JSON list of C-alpha atoms in Angstrom, two decimals:
[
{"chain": "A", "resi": 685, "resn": "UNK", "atom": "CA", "xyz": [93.65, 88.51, 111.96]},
{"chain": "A", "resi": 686, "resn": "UNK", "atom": "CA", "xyz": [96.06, 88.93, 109.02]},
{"chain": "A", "resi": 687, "resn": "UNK", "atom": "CA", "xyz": [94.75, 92.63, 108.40]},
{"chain": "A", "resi": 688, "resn": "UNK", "atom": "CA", "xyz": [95.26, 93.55, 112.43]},
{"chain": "A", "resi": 689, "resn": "UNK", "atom": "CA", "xyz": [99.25, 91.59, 111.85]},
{"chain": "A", "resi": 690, "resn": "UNK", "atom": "CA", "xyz": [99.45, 94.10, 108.44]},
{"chain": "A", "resi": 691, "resn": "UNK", "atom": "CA", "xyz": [98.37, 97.13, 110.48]},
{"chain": "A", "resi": 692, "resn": "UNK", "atom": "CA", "xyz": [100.62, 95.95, 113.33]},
{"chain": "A", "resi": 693, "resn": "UNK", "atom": "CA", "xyz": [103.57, 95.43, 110.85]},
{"chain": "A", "resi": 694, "resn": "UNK", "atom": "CA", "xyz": [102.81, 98.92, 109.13]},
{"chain": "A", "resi": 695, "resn": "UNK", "atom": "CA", "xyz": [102.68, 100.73, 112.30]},
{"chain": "A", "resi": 696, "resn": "UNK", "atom": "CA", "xyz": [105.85, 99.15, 113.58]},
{"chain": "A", "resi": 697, "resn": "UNK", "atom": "CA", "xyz": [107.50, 99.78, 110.24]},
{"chain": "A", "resi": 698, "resn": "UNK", "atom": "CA", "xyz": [106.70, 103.06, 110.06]},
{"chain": "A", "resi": 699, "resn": "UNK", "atom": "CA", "xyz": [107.80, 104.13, 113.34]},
{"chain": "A", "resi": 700, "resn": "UNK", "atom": "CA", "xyz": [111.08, 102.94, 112.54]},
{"chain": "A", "resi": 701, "resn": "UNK", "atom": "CA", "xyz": [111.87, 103.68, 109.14]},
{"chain": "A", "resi": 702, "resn": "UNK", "atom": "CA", "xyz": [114.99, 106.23, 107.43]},
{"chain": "A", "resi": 703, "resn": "UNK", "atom": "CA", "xyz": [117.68, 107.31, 109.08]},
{"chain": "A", "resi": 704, "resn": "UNK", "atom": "CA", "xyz": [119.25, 110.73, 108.76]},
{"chain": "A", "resi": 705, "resn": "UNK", "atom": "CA", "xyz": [122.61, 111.81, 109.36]},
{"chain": "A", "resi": 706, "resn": "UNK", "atom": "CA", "xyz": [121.40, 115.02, 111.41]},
{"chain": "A", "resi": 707, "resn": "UNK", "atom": "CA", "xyz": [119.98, 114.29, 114.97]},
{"chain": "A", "resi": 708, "resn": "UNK", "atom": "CA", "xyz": [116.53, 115.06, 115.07]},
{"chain": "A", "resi": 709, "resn": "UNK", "atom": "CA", "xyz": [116.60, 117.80, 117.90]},
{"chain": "A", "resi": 710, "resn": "UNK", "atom": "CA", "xyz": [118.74, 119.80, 115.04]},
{"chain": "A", "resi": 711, "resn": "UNK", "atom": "CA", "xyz": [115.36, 121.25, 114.00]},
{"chain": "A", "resi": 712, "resn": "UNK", "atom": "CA", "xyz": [112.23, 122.33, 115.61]},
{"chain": "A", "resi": 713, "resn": "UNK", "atom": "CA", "xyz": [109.42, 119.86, 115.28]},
{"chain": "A", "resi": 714, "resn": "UNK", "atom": "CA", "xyz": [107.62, 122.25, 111.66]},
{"chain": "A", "resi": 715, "resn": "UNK", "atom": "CA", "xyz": [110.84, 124.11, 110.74]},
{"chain": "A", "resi": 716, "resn": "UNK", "atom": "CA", "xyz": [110.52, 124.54, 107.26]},
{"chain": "A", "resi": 717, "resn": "UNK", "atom": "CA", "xyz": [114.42, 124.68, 106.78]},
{"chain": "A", "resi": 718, "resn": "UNK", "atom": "CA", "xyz": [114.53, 120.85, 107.67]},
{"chain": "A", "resi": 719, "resn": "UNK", "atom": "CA", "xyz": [115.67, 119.03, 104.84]},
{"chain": "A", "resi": 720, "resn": "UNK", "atom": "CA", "xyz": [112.90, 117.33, 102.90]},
{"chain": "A", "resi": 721, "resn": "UNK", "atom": "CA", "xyz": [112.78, 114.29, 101.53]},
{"chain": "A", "resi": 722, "resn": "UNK", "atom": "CA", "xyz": [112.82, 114.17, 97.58]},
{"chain": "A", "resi": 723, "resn": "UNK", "atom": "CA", "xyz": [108.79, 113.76, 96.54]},
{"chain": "A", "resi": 724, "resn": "UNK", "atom": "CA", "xyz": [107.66, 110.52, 94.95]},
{"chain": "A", "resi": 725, "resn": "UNK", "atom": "CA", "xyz": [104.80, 111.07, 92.27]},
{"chain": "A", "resi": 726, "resn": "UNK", "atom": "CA", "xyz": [102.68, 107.93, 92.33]},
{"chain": "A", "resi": 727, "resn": "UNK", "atom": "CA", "xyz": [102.73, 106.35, 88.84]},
{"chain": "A", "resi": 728, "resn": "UNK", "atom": "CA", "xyz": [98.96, 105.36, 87.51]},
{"chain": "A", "resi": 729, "resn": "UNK", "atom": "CA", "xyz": [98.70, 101.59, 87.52]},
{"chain": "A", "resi": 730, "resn": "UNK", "atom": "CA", "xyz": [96.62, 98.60, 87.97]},
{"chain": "A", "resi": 731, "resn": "UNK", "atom": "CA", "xyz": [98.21, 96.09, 90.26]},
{"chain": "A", "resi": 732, "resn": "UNK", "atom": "CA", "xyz": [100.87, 97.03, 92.48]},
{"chain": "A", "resi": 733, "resn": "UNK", "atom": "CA", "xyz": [103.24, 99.69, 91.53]},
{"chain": "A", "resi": 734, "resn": "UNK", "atom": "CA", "xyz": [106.93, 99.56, 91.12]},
{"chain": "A", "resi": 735, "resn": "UNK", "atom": "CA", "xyz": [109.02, 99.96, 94.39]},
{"chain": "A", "resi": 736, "resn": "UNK", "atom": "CA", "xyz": [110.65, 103.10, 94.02]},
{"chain": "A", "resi": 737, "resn": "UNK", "atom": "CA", "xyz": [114.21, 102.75, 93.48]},
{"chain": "A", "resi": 738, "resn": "UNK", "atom": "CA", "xyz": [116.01, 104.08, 96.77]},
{"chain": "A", "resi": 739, "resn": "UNK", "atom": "CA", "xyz": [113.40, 102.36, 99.18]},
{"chain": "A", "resi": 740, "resn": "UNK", "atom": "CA", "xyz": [114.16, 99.59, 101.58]},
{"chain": "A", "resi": 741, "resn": "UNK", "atom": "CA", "xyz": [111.76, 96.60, 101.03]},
{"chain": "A", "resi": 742, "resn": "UNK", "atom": "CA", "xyz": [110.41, 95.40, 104.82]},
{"chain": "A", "resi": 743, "resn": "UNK", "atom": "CA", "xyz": [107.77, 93.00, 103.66]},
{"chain": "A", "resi": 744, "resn": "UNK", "atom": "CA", "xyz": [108.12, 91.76, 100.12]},
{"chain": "A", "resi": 745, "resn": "UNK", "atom": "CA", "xyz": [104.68, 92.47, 97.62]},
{"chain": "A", "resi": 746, "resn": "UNK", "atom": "CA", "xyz": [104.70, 88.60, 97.30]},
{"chain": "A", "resi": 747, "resn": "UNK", "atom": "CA", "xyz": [104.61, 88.18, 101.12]},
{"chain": "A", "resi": 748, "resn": "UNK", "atom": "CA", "xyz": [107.30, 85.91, 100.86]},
{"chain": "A", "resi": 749, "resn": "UNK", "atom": "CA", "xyz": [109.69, 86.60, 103.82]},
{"chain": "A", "resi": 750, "resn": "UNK", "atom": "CA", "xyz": [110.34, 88.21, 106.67]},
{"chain": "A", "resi": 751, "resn": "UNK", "atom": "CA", "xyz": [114.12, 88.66, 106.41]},
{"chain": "A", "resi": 752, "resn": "UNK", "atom": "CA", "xyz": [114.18, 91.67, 107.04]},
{"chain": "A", "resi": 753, "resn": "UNK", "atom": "CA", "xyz": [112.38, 91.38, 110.66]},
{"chain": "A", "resi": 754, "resn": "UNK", "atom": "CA", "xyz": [114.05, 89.96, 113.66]},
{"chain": "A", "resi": 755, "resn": "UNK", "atom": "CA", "xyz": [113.06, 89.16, 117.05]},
{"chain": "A", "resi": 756, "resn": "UNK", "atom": "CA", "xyz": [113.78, 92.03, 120.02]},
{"chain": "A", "resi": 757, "resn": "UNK", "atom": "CA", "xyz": [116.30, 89.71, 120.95]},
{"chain": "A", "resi": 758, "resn": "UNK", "atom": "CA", "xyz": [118.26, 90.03, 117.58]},
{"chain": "A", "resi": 759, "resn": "UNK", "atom": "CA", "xyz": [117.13, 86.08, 116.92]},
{"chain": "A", "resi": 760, "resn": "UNK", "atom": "CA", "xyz": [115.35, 85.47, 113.71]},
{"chain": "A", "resi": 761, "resn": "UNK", "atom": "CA", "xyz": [111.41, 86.61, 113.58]},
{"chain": "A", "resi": 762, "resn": "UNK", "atom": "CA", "xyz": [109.32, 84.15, 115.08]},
{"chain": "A", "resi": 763, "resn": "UNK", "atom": "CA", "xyz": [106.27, 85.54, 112.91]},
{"chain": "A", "resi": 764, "resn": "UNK", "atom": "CA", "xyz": [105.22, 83.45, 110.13]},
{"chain": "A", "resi": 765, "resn": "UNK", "atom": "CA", "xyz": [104.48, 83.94, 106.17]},
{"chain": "A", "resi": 766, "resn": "UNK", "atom": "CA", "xyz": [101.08, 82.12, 105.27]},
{"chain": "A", "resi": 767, "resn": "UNK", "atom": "CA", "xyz": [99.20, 82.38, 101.80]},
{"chain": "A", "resi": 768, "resn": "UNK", "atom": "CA", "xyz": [101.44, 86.09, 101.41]},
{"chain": "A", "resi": 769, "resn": "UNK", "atom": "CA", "xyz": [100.60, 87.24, 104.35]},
{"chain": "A", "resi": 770, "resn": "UNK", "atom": "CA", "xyz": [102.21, 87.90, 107.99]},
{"chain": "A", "resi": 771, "resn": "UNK", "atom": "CA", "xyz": [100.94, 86.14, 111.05]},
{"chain": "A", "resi": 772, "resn": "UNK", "atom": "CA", "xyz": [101.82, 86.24, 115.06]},
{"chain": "A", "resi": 773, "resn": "UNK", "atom": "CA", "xyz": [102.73, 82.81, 116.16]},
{"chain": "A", "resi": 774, "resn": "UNK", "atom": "CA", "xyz": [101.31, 83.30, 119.60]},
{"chain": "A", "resi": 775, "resn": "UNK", "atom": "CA", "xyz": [103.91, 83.26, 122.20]},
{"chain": "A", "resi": 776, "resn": "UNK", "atom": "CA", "xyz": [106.95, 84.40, 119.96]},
{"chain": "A", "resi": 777, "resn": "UNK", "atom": "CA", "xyz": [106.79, 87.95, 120.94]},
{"chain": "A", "resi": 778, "resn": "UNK", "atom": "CA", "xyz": [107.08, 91.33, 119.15]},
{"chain": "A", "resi": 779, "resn": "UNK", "atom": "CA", "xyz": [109.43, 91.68, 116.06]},
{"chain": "A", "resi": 780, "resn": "UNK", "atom": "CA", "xyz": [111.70, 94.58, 115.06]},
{"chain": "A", "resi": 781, "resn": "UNK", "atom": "CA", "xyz": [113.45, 95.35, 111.46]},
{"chain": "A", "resi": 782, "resn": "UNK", "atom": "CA", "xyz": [116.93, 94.55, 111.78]},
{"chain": "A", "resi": 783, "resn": "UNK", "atom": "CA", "xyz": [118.16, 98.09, 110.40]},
{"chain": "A", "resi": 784, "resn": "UNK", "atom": "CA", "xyz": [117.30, 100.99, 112.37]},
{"chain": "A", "resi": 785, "resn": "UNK", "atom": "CA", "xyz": [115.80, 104.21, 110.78]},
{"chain": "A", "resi": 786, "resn": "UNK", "atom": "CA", "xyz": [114.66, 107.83, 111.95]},
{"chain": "A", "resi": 787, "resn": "UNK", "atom": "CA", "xyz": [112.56, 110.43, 110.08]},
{"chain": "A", "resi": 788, "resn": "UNK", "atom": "CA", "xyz": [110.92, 108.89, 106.68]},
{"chain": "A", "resi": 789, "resn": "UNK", "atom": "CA", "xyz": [109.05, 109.46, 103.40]},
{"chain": "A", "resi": 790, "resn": "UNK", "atom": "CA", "xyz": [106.68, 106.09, 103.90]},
{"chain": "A", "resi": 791, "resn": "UNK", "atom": "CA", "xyz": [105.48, 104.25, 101.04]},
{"chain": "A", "resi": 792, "resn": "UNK", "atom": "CA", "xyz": [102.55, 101.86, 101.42]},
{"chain": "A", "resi": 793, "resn": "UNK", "atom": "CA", "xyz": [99.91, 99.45, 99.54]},
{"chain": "A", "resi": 794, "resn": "UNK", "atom": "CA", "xyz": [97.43, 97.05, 100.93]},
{"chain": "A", "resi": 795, "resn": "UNK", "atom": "CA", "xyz": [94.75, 95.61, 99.03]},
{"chain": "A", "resi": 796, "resn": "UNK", "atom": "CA", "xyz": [91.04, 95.18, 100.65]},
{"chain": "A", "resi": 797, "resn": "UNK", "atom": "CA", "xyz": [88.70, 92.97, 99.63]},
{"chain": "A", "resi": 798, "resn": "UNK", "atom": "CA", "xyz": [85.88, 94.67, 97.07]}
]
């Protein structure tokens, strides 16, 4: 259940992360003239890596909050944060981030069992 909530909380993250100053119709859908995004080399380490320094933080490493997350009512997330992980209280609905974001460069780690 808690990977399907960490899939469910990636997918929603990602389809609502940066936002750019340029609409998006200002570009064809593969125009190579869009602007890019500046390209983050993945450092080599054991254990999670450093957040890189202009990224917005939706679910802490730790797992400890959801602050970030509100309800689609703009009320606080009715989710819940057990043992560092993210899990649906049945009946509280979907949850959204409270900023809103368009195009992005996505950054993500998750950690399956061996």
């Amino acid at each position: 259940m808690r990977l399907l909530v960490s899939l469910l909380s990636l997918f929603t993250a990602s389809s609502v992360l940066a936002q750019s100053d340029l609409r998006p119709s200002d570009w064809l859908q593969h125009d190579l003239t869009r602007p890019q995004p500046e390209r983050v080399t993945p450092l080599p380490v054991d254990g999670p890596a450093p957040v890189p320094a202009d990224a917005t933080v939706l679910i802490p490493a730790d797992g400890s909050s959801l602050d970030a997350w509100v309800s689609l009512d703009g009320s606080p997330a009715g989710w819940m944060v057990v043992d560092g992980g993210v899990e649906v209280v049945p009946g509280t609905g979907d949850i959204r981030t409270k900023d809103t974001f368009g195009d992005v460069q996505l950054h993500v780690e998750w950690k399956a069992p061996a």
